[in-house]
JSON list of C-alpha atoms in Angstrom, two decimals:
[
{"chain": "A", "resi": 111, "resn": "MET", "atom": "CA", "xyz": [23.72, -40.57, 29.86]},
{"chain": "A", "resi": 112, "resn": "ALA", "atom": "CA", "xyz": [21.84, -37.80, 31.74]},
{"chain": "A", "resi": 113, "resn": "TYR", "atom": "CA", "xyz": [23.93, -35.12, 29.98]},
{"chain": "A", "resi": 114, "resn": "PHE", "atom": "CA", "xyz": [22.99, -36.52, 26.57]},
{"chain": "A", "resi": 115, "resn": "SER", "atom": "CA", "xyz": [19.27, -36.43, 27.32]},
{"chain": "A", "resi": 116, "resn": "ARG", "atom": "CA", "xyz": [19.50, -32.84, 28.59]},
{"chain": "A", "resi": 117, "resn": "ARG", "atom": "CA", "xyz": [21.30, -31.82, 25.44]},
{"chain": "A", "resi": 118, "resn": "ARG", "atom": "CA", "xyz": [18.70, -33.56, 23.29]},
{"chain": "A", "resi": 119, "resn": "ALA", "atom": "CA", "xyz": [15.89, -31.91, 25.25]},
{"chain": "A", "resi": 120, "resn": "PHE", "atom": "CA", "xyz": [17.58, -28.51, 24.88]},
{"chain": "A", "resi": 121, "resn": "MET", "atom": "CA", "xyz": [17.97, -28.94, 21.11]},
{"chain": "A", "resi": 122, "resn": "LEU", "atom": "CA", "xyz": [14.38, -30.09, 20.79]},
{"chain": "A", "resi": 123, "resn": "GLY", "atom": "CA", "xyz": [13.27, -27.02, 22.75]},
{"chain": "A", "resi": 124, "resn": "VAL", "atom": "CA", "xyz": [15.28, -24.71, 20.51]},
{"chain": "A", "resi": 125, "resn": "VAL", "atom": "CA", "xyz": [13.76, -26.27, 17.39]},
{"chain": "A", "resi": 126, "resn": "LEU", "atom": "CA", "xyz": [10.25, -25.87, 18.84]},
{"chain": "A", "resi": 127, "resn": "VAL", "atom": "CA", "xyz": [10.82, -22.22, 19.82]},
{"chain": "A", "resi": 128, "resn": "VAL", "atom": "CA", "xyz": [12.28, -21.33, 16.41]},
{"chain": "A", "resi": 129, "resn": "GLY", "atom": "CA", "xyz": [9.48, -23.18, 14.62]},
{"chain": "A", "resi": 130, "resn": "ALA", "atom": "CA", "xyz": [6.85, -21.44, 16.73]},
{"chain": "A", "resi": 131, "resn": "TRP", "atom": "CA", "xyz": [8.51, -18.07, 16.08]},
{"chain": "A", "resi": 132, "resn": "PHE", "atom": "CA", "xyz": [8.02, -18.46, 12.33]},
{"chain": "A", "resi": 133, "resn": "LEU", "atom": "CA", "xyz": [4.81, -20.49, 12.17]},
{"chain": "A", "resi": 134, "resn": "LEU", "atom": "CA", "xyz": [2.55, -19.01, 14.84]},
{"chain": "A", "resi": 135, "resn": "PRO", "atom": "CA", "xyz": [2.08, -15.58, 13.22]},
{"chain": "A", "resi": 136, "resn": "THR", "atom": "CA", "xyz": [0.84, -17.18, 10.00]},
{"chain": "A", "resi": 137, "resn": "LEU", "atom": "CA", "xyz": [-1.33, -19.70, 11.82]},
{"chain": "A", "resi": 138, "resn": "CYS", "atom": "CA", "xyz": [-2.88, -17.08, 14.11]},
{"chain": "A", "resi": 139, "resn": "ARG", "atom": "CA", "xyz": [-3.43, -14.42, 11.47]},
{"chain": "A", "resi": 140, "resn": "ALA", "atom": "CA", "xyz": [-7.09, -13.69, 10.97]},
{"chain": "A", "resi": 141, "resn": "PRO", "atom": "CA", "xyz": [-8.41, -14.00, 7.42]},
{"chain": "A", "resi": 142, "resn": "VAL", "atom": "CA", "xyz": [-7.91, -10.75, 5.55]},
{"chain": "A", "resi": 143, "resn": "THR", "atom": "CA", "xyz": [-11.18, -8.92, 5.00]},
{"chain": "A", "resi": 144, "resn": "PRO", "atom": "CA", "xyz": [-12.10, -7.50, 1.60]},
{"chain": "A", "resi": 145, "resn": "GLU", "atom": "CA", "xyz": [-11.79, -3.99, 3.09]},
{"chain": "A", "resi": 146, "resn": "GLY", "atom": "CA", "xyz": [-8.29, -4.84, 4.29]},
{"chain": "A", "resi": 147, "resn": "ARG", "atom": "CA", "xyz": [-7.33, -6.11, 0.84]},
{"chain": "A", "resi": 148, "resn": "VAL", "atom": "CA", "xyz": [-8.63, -2.89, -0.76]},
{"chain": "A", "resi": 149, "resn": "ARG", "atom": "CA", "xyz": [-6.58, -0.82, 1.69]},
{"chain": "A", "resi": 150, "resn": "ALA", "atom": "CA", "xyz": [-3.54, -2.99, 0.97]},
{"chain": "A", "resi": 151, "resn": "ALA", "atom": "CA", "xyz": [-3.83, -2.28, -2.78]},
{"chain": "A", "resi": 152, "resn": "VAL", "atom": "CA", "xyz": [-3.82, 1.48, -2.16]},
{"chain": "A", "resi": 153, "resn": "VAL", "atom": "CA", "xyz": [-0.95, 1.19, 0.33]},
{"chain": "A", "resi": 154, "resn": "GLU", "atom": "CA", "xyz": [1.01, -0.81, -2.26]},
{"chain": "A", "resi": 155, "resn": "VAL", "atom": "CA", "xyz": [0.92, 2.19, -4.63]},
{"chain": "A", "resi": 156, "resn": "ALA", "atom": "CA", "xyz": [2.09, 4.50, -1.81]},
{"chain": "A", "resi": 157, "resn": "ASP", "atom": "CA", "xyz": [4.88, 2.13, -0.80]},
{"chain": "A", "resi": 158, "resn": "GLY", "atom": "CA", "xyz": [6.06, 1.82, -4.41]},
{"chain": "A", "resi": 159, "resn": "LEU", "atom": "CA", "xyz": [6.24, 5.60, -4.76]},
{"chain": "A", "resi": 160, "resn": "SER", "atom": "CA", "xyz": [8.05, 5.93, -1.44]},
{"chain": "A", "resi": 161, "resn": "ALA", "atom": "CA", "xyz": [10.61, 3.36, -2.60]},
{"chain": "A", "resi": 162, "resn": "GLY", "atom": "CA", "xyz": [10.96, 5.02, -6.01]},
{"chain": "A", "resi": 163, "resn": "ASP", "atom": "CA", "xyz": [9.87, 1.72, -7.62]},
{"chain": "A", "resi": 164, "resn": "LEU", "atom": "CA", "xyz": [7.62, 2.37, -10.62]},
{"chain": "A", "resi": 165, "resn": "GLY", "atom": "CA", "xyz": [6.82, -1.34, -11.09]},
{"chain": "A", "resi": 166, "resn": "ALA", "atom": "CA", "xyz": [5.64, -1.72, -7.50]},
{"chain": "A", "resi": 167, "resn": "ALA", "atom": "CA", "xyz": [3.56, 1.47, -7.72]},
{"chain": "A", "resi": 168, "resn": "LEU", "atom": "CA", "xyz": [1.88, 0.25, -10.93]},
{"chain": "A", "resi": 169, "resn": "ALA", "atom": "CA", "xyz": [1.23, -3.33, -9.76]},
{"chain": "A", "resi": 170, "resn": "PRO", "atom": "CA", "xyz": [-2.20, -2.63, -8.22]},
{"chain": "A", "resi": 171, "resn": "ILE", "atom": "CA", "xyz": [-3.37, -0.48, -11.14]},
{"chain": "A", "resi": 172, "resn": "SER", "atom": "CA", "xyz": [-5.58, -2.27, -13.65]},
{"chain": "A", "resi": 173, "resn": "ARG", "atom": "CA", "xyz": [-4.61, -2.41, -17.31]},
{"chain": "A", "resi": 174, "resn": "SER", "atom": "CA", "xyz": [-8.23, -1.34, -17.96]},
{"chain": "A", "resi": 175, "resn": "TYR", "atom": "CA", "xyz": [-7.79, 1.84, -15.88]},
{"chain": "A", "resi": 176, "resn": "GLN", "atom": "CA", "xyz": [-9.84, 4.76, -17.20]},
{"chain": "A", "resi": 177, "resn": "ASP", "atom": "CA", "xyz": [-10.48, 8.04, -15.39]},
{"chain": "A", "resi": 178, "resn": "ALA", "atom": "CA", "xyz": [-12.93, 10.88, -16.04]},
{"chain": "A", "resi": 179, "resn": "ASP", "atom": "CA", "xyz": [-10.25, 12.96, -17.77]},
{"chain": "A", "resi": 180, "resn": "GLY", "atom": "CA", "xyz": [-9.63, 10.24, -20.36]},
{"chain": "A", "resi": 181, "resn": "GLY", "atom": "CA", "xyz": [-6.44, 8.95, -18.75]},
{"chain": "A", "resi": 182, "resn": "ASP", "atom": "CA", "xyz": [-5.61, 5.27, -19.12]},
{"chain": "A", "resi": 183, "resn": "PHE", "atom": "CA", "xyz": [-2.96, 2.92, -17.72]},
{"chain": "A", "resi": 184, "resn": "ALA", "atom": "CA", "xyz": [-0.31, 4.27, -20.12]},
{"chain": "A", "resi": 185, "resn": "THR", "atom": "CA", "xyz": [-1.07, 7.82, -18.97]},
{"chain": "A", "resi": 186, "resn": "VAL", "atom": "CA", "xyz": [-0.71, 6.87, -15.31]},
{"chain": "A", "resi": 187, "resn": "ARG", "atom": "CA", "xyz": [2.56, 5.05, -16.04]},
{"chain": "A", "resi": 188, "resn": "ALA", "atom": "CA", "xyz": [3.93, 8.10, -17.91]},
{"chain": "A", "resi": 189, "resn": "ILE", "atom": "CA", "xyz": [2.93, 10.53, -15.16]},
{"chain": "A", "resi": 190, "resn": "LEU", "atom": "CA", "xyz": [4.39, 8.39, -12.39]},
{"chain": "A", "resi": 191, "resn": "TRP", "atom": "CA", "xyz": [7.59, 7.81, -14.38]},
{"chain": "A", "resi": 192, "resn": "ARG", "atom": "CA", "xyz": [7.98, 11.56, -14.98]},
{"chain": "A", "resi": 193, "resn": "GLU", "atom": "CA", "xyz": [7.37, 12.35, -11.31]},
{"chain": "A", "resi": 194, "resn": "LEU", "atom": "CA", "xyz": [9.81, 9.72, -10.07]},
{"chain": "A", "resi": 195, "resn": "GLN", "atom": "CA", "xyz": [12.46, 10.88, -12.56]},
{"chain": "A", "resi": 196, "resn": "SER", "atom": "CA", "xyz": [12.12, 14.54, -11.65]},
{"chain": "A", "resi": 197, "resn": "ARG", "atom": "CA", "xyz": [11.41, 14.26, -7.92]},
{"chain": "A", "resi": 198, "resn": "GLY", "atom": "CA", "xyz": [12.95, 10.93, -6.94]},
{"chain": "A", "resi": 199, "resn": "PRO", "atom": "CA", "xyz": [11.21, 8.80, -4.33]},
{"chain": "A", "resi": 200, "resn": "ILE", "atom": "CA", "xyz": [8.04, 10.48, -3.09]},
{"chain": "A", "resi": 201, "resn": "THR", "atom": "CA", "xyz": [7.25, 10.08, 0.59]},
{"chain": "A", "resi": 202, "resn": "VAL", "atom": "CA", "xyz": [3.54, 9.30, 0.81]},
{"chain": "A", "resi": 203, "resn": "THR", "atom": "CA", "xyz": [1.61, 9.56, 4.06]},
{"chain": "A", "resi": 204, "resn": "LEU", "atom": "CA", "xyz": [-1.96, 8.28, 3.90]},
{"chain": "A", "resi": 205, "resn": "GLY", "atom": "CA", "xyz": [-4.67, 9.50, 6.20]},
{"chain": "A", "resi": 206, "resn": "PRO", "atom": "CA", "xyz": [-7.55, 7.38, 7.46]},
{"chain": "A", "resi": 207, "resn": "MET", "atom": "CA", "xyz": [-9.19, 5.49, 4.61]},
{"chain": "A", "resi": 208, "resn": "GLU", "atom": "CA", "xyz": [-12.90, 4.87, 4.20]},
{"chain": "A", "resi": 209, "resn": "VAL", "atom": "CA", "xyz": [-13.72, 1.82, 2.11]},
{"chain": "A", "resi": 210, "resn": "ASP", "atom": "CA", "xyz": [-17.17, 1.12, 0.65]},
{"chain": "A", "resi": 211, "resn": "LEU", "atom": "CA", "xyz": [-17.73, -2.30, -0.90]},
{"chain": "A", "resi": 212, "resn": "ALA", "atom": "CA", "xyz": [-20.43, -2.93, -3.48]},
{"chain": "A", "resi": 213, "resn": "GLU", "atom": "CA", "xyz": [-23.14, -5.38, -2.42]},
{"chain": "A", "resi": 214, "resn": "ASP", "atom": "CA", "xyz": [-21.92, -8.00, -4.88]},
{"chain": "A", "resi": 215, "resn": "GLY", "atom": "CA", "xyz": [-18.34, -7.64, -3.55]},
{"chain": "A", "resi": 216, "resn": "SER", "atom": "CA", "xyz": [-16.78, -7.13, -6.98]},
{"chain": "A", "resi": 217, "resn": "SER", "atom": "CA", "xyz": [-16.04, -3.41, -6.71]},
{"chain": "A", "resi": 218, "resn": "ALA", "atom": "CA", "xyz": [-15.06, -0.95, -4.02]},
{"chain": "A", "resi": 219, "resn": "GLN", "atom": "CA", "xyz": [-14.41, 2.72, -3.51]},
{"chain": "A", "resi": 220, "resn": "ALA", "atom": "CA", "xyz": [-11.77, 4.14, -1.19]},
{"chain": "A", "resi": 221, "resn": "SER", "atom": "CA", "xyz": [-11.64, 7.72, 0.05]},
{"chain": "A", "resi": 222, "resn": "PHE", "atom": "CA", "xyz": [-8.60, 9.19, 1.81]},
{"chain": "A", "resi": 223, "resn": "VAL", "atom": "CA", "xyz": [-6.24, 12.13, 2.13]},
{"chain": "A", "resi": 224, "resn": "ALA", "atom": "CA", "xyz": [-2.62, 11.72, 1.06]},
{"chain": "A", "resi": 225, "resn": "LEU", "atom": "CA", "xyz": [0.36, 13.94, 1.77]},
{"chain": "A", "resi": 226, "resn": "LEU", "atom": "CA", "xyz": [3.07, 13.64, -0.89]},
{"chain": "A", "resi": 227, "resn": "MET", "atom": "CA", "xyz": [6.53, 15.05, -0.14]},
{"chain": "A", "resi": 228, "resn": "ASP", "atom": "CA", "xyz": [9.88, 14.85, -1.86]},
{"chain": "A", "resi": 229, "resn": "GLY", "atom": "CA", "xyz": [13.38, 15.97, -0.95]},
{"chain": "A", "resi": 230, "resn": "LEU", "atom": "CA", "xyz": [13.37, 14.44, 2.52]},
{"chain": "A", "resi": 231, "resn": "ASN", "atom": "CA", "xyz": [16.70, 13.06, 3.67]},
{"chain": "A", "resi": 232, "resn": "VAL", "atom": "CA", "xyz": [16.06, 11.39, 7.01]},
{"chain": "A", "resi": 233, "resn": "GLY", "atom": "CA", "xyz": [19.58, 9.92, 7.06]},
{"chain": "A", "resi": 234, "resn": "ALA", "atom": "CA", "xyz": [21.04, 13.44, 7.11]},
{"chain": "A", "resi": 235, "resn": "LEU", "atom": "CA", "xyz": [18.34, 14.58, 9.57]},
{"chain": "A", "resi": 236, "resn": "ASP", "atom": "CA", "xyz": [16.96, 16.91, 6.90]},
{"chain": "A", "resi": 237, "resn": "ILE", "atom": "CA", "xyz": [13.22, 16.49, 7.26]},
{"chain": "A", "resi": 238, "resn": "ARG", "atom": "CA", "xyz": [12.25, 19.61, 5.34]},
{"chain": "A", "resi": 239, "resn": "ALA", "atom": "CA", "xyz": [10.44, 18.73, 2.14]},
{"chain": "A", "resi": 240, "resn": "ASP", "atom": "CA", "xyz": [11.54, 20.41, -1.08]},
{"chain": "A", "resi": 241, "resn": "ASN", "atom": "CA", "xyz": [8.02, 20.01, -2.39]},
{"chain": "A", "resi": 242, "resn": "ALA", "atom": "CA", "xyz": [4.77, 18.88, -0.77]},
{"chain": "A", "resi": 243, "resn": "ASP", "atom": "CA", "xyz": [1.20, 18.37, -1.93]},
{"chain": "A", "resi": 244, "resn": "ALA", "atom": "CA", "xyz": [-1.92, 17.33, -0.04]},
{"chain": "A", "resi": 245, "resn": "TRP", "atom": "CA", "xyz": [-4.69, 15.65, -2.04]},
{"chain": "A", "resi": 246, "resn": "HIS", "atom": "CA", "xyz": [-8.05, 14.10, -1.32]},
{"chain": "A", "resi": 247, "resn": "PHE", "atom": "CA", "xyz": [-8.43, 10.91, -3.37]},
{"chain": "A", "resi": 248, "resn": "GLU", "atom": "CA", "xyz": [-11.48, 8.92, -4.42]},
{"chain": "A", "resi": 249, "resn": "VAL", "atom": "CA", "xyz": [-10.29, 5.60, -5.85]},
{"chain": "A", "resi": 250, "resn": "GLY", "atom": "CA", "xyz": [-12.38, 2.94, -7.57]},
{"chain": "A", "resi": 251, "resn": "LEU", "atom": "CA", "xyz": [-11.22, -0.67, -7.43]},
{"chain": "A", "resi": 252, "resn": "GLU", "atom": "CA", "xyz": [-12.49, -3.89, -8.97]},
{"chain": "A", "resi": 253, "resn": "LEU", "atom": "CA", "xyz": [-11.81, -7.50, -8.11]},
{"chain": "A", "resi": 254, "resn": "GLU", "atom": "CA", "xyz": [-10.13, -8.85, -11.24]},
{"chain": "A", "resi": 255, "resn": "ASP", "atom": "CA", "xyz": [-9.92, -12.42, -12.56]},
{"chain": "A", "resi": 256, "resn": "ASP", "atom": "CA", "xyz": [-6.75, -13.17, -10.56]},
{"chain": "A", "resi": 257, "resn": "ASP", "atom": "CA", "xyz": [-8.69, -12.41, -7.33]},
{"chain": "A", "resi": 258, "resn": "GLU", "atom": "CA", "xyz": [-6.69, -9.21, -6.78]},
{"chain": "A", "resi": 259, "resn": "TRP", "atom": "CA", "xyz": [-8.10, -5.74, -6.15]},
{"chain": "A", "resi": 260, "resn": "ARG", "atom": "CA", "xyz": [-6.93, -3.34, -8.84]},
{"chain": "A", "resi": 261, "resn": "ILE", "atom": "CA", "xyz": [-7.47, 0.41, -9.20]},
{"chain": "A", "resi": 262, "resn": "VAL", "atom": "CA", "xyz": [-9.69, 1.17, -12.23]},
{"chain": "A", "resi": 263, "resn": "TRP", "atom": "CA", "xyz": [-10.22, 4.92, -11.78]},
{"chain": "A", "resi": 264, "resn": "HIS", "atom": "CA", "xyz": [-9.44, 7.78, -9.44]},
{"chain": "A", "resi": 265, "resn": "GLU", "atom": "CA", "xyz": [-10.35, 11.40, -8.83]},
{"chain": "A", "resi": 266, "resn": "ARG", "atom": "CA", "xyz": [-8.32, 13.86, -6.81]},
{"chain": "A", "resi": 267, "resn": "ARG", "atom": "CA", "xyz": [-8.71, 17.39, -5.57]},
{"chain": "A", "resi": 268, "resn": "GLY", "atom": "CA", "xyz": [-6.82, 19.64, -3.23]},
{"chain": "A", "resi": 269, "resn": "VAL", "atom": "CA", "xyz": [-7.42, 19.09, 0.46]},
{"chain": "A", "resi": 270, "resn": "GLU", "atom": "CA", "xyz": [-10.17, 21.22, 1.97]},
{"chain": "A", "resi": 271, "resn": "PRO", "atom": "CA", "xyz": [-10.82, 21.89, 5.68]},
{"chain": "A", "resi": 272, "resn": "GLN", "atom": "CA", "xyz": [-13.63, 19.31, 5.83]},
{"chain": "A", "resi": 273, "resn": "ASP", "atom": "CA", "xyz": [-11.14, 16.64, 4.73]},
{"chain": "A", "resi": 274, "resn": "VAL", "atom": "CA", "xyz": [-8.98, 17.25, 7.79]},
{"chain": "A", "resi": 275, "resn": "PHE", "atom": "CA", "xyz": [-11.29, 18.56, 10.50]},
{"chain": "A", "resi": 276, "resn": "LEU", "atom": "CA", "xyz": [-14.30, 16.34, 11.03]}
]
């Protein structure tokens, strides 16, 4: 009888530990701030490019995207498709990101430096990039009807010393 109760106690303990392993992180996670959600939208584009997944890279871009050069969502899709077809997955490394939220909380602007490299083959220990670009990005985002932050415009320019050395 004592062996049976020990076994039952052990199994109950295992169930509690496994349950805690999966449930505690979600229960203890702090609510995501609007700034964190803006950063996550930008990181989602970078992760999609790094994975070579056009759909994932386009997910946080608004269908109403319009930049100063007259580019729209279709233009962004065409450019990213061309780049992924010619370069393959693009390794994107983002620098520190500054996020400014509008007072009403419906729009935001993110500013960051991004290093884009292709031709890396970490599996073969070849970490020399075939091609690399460094850009300073200003990205405008809006909170859309589905309560998701989406990119509605962007500007980019080559990295200058003040972007790197503060």
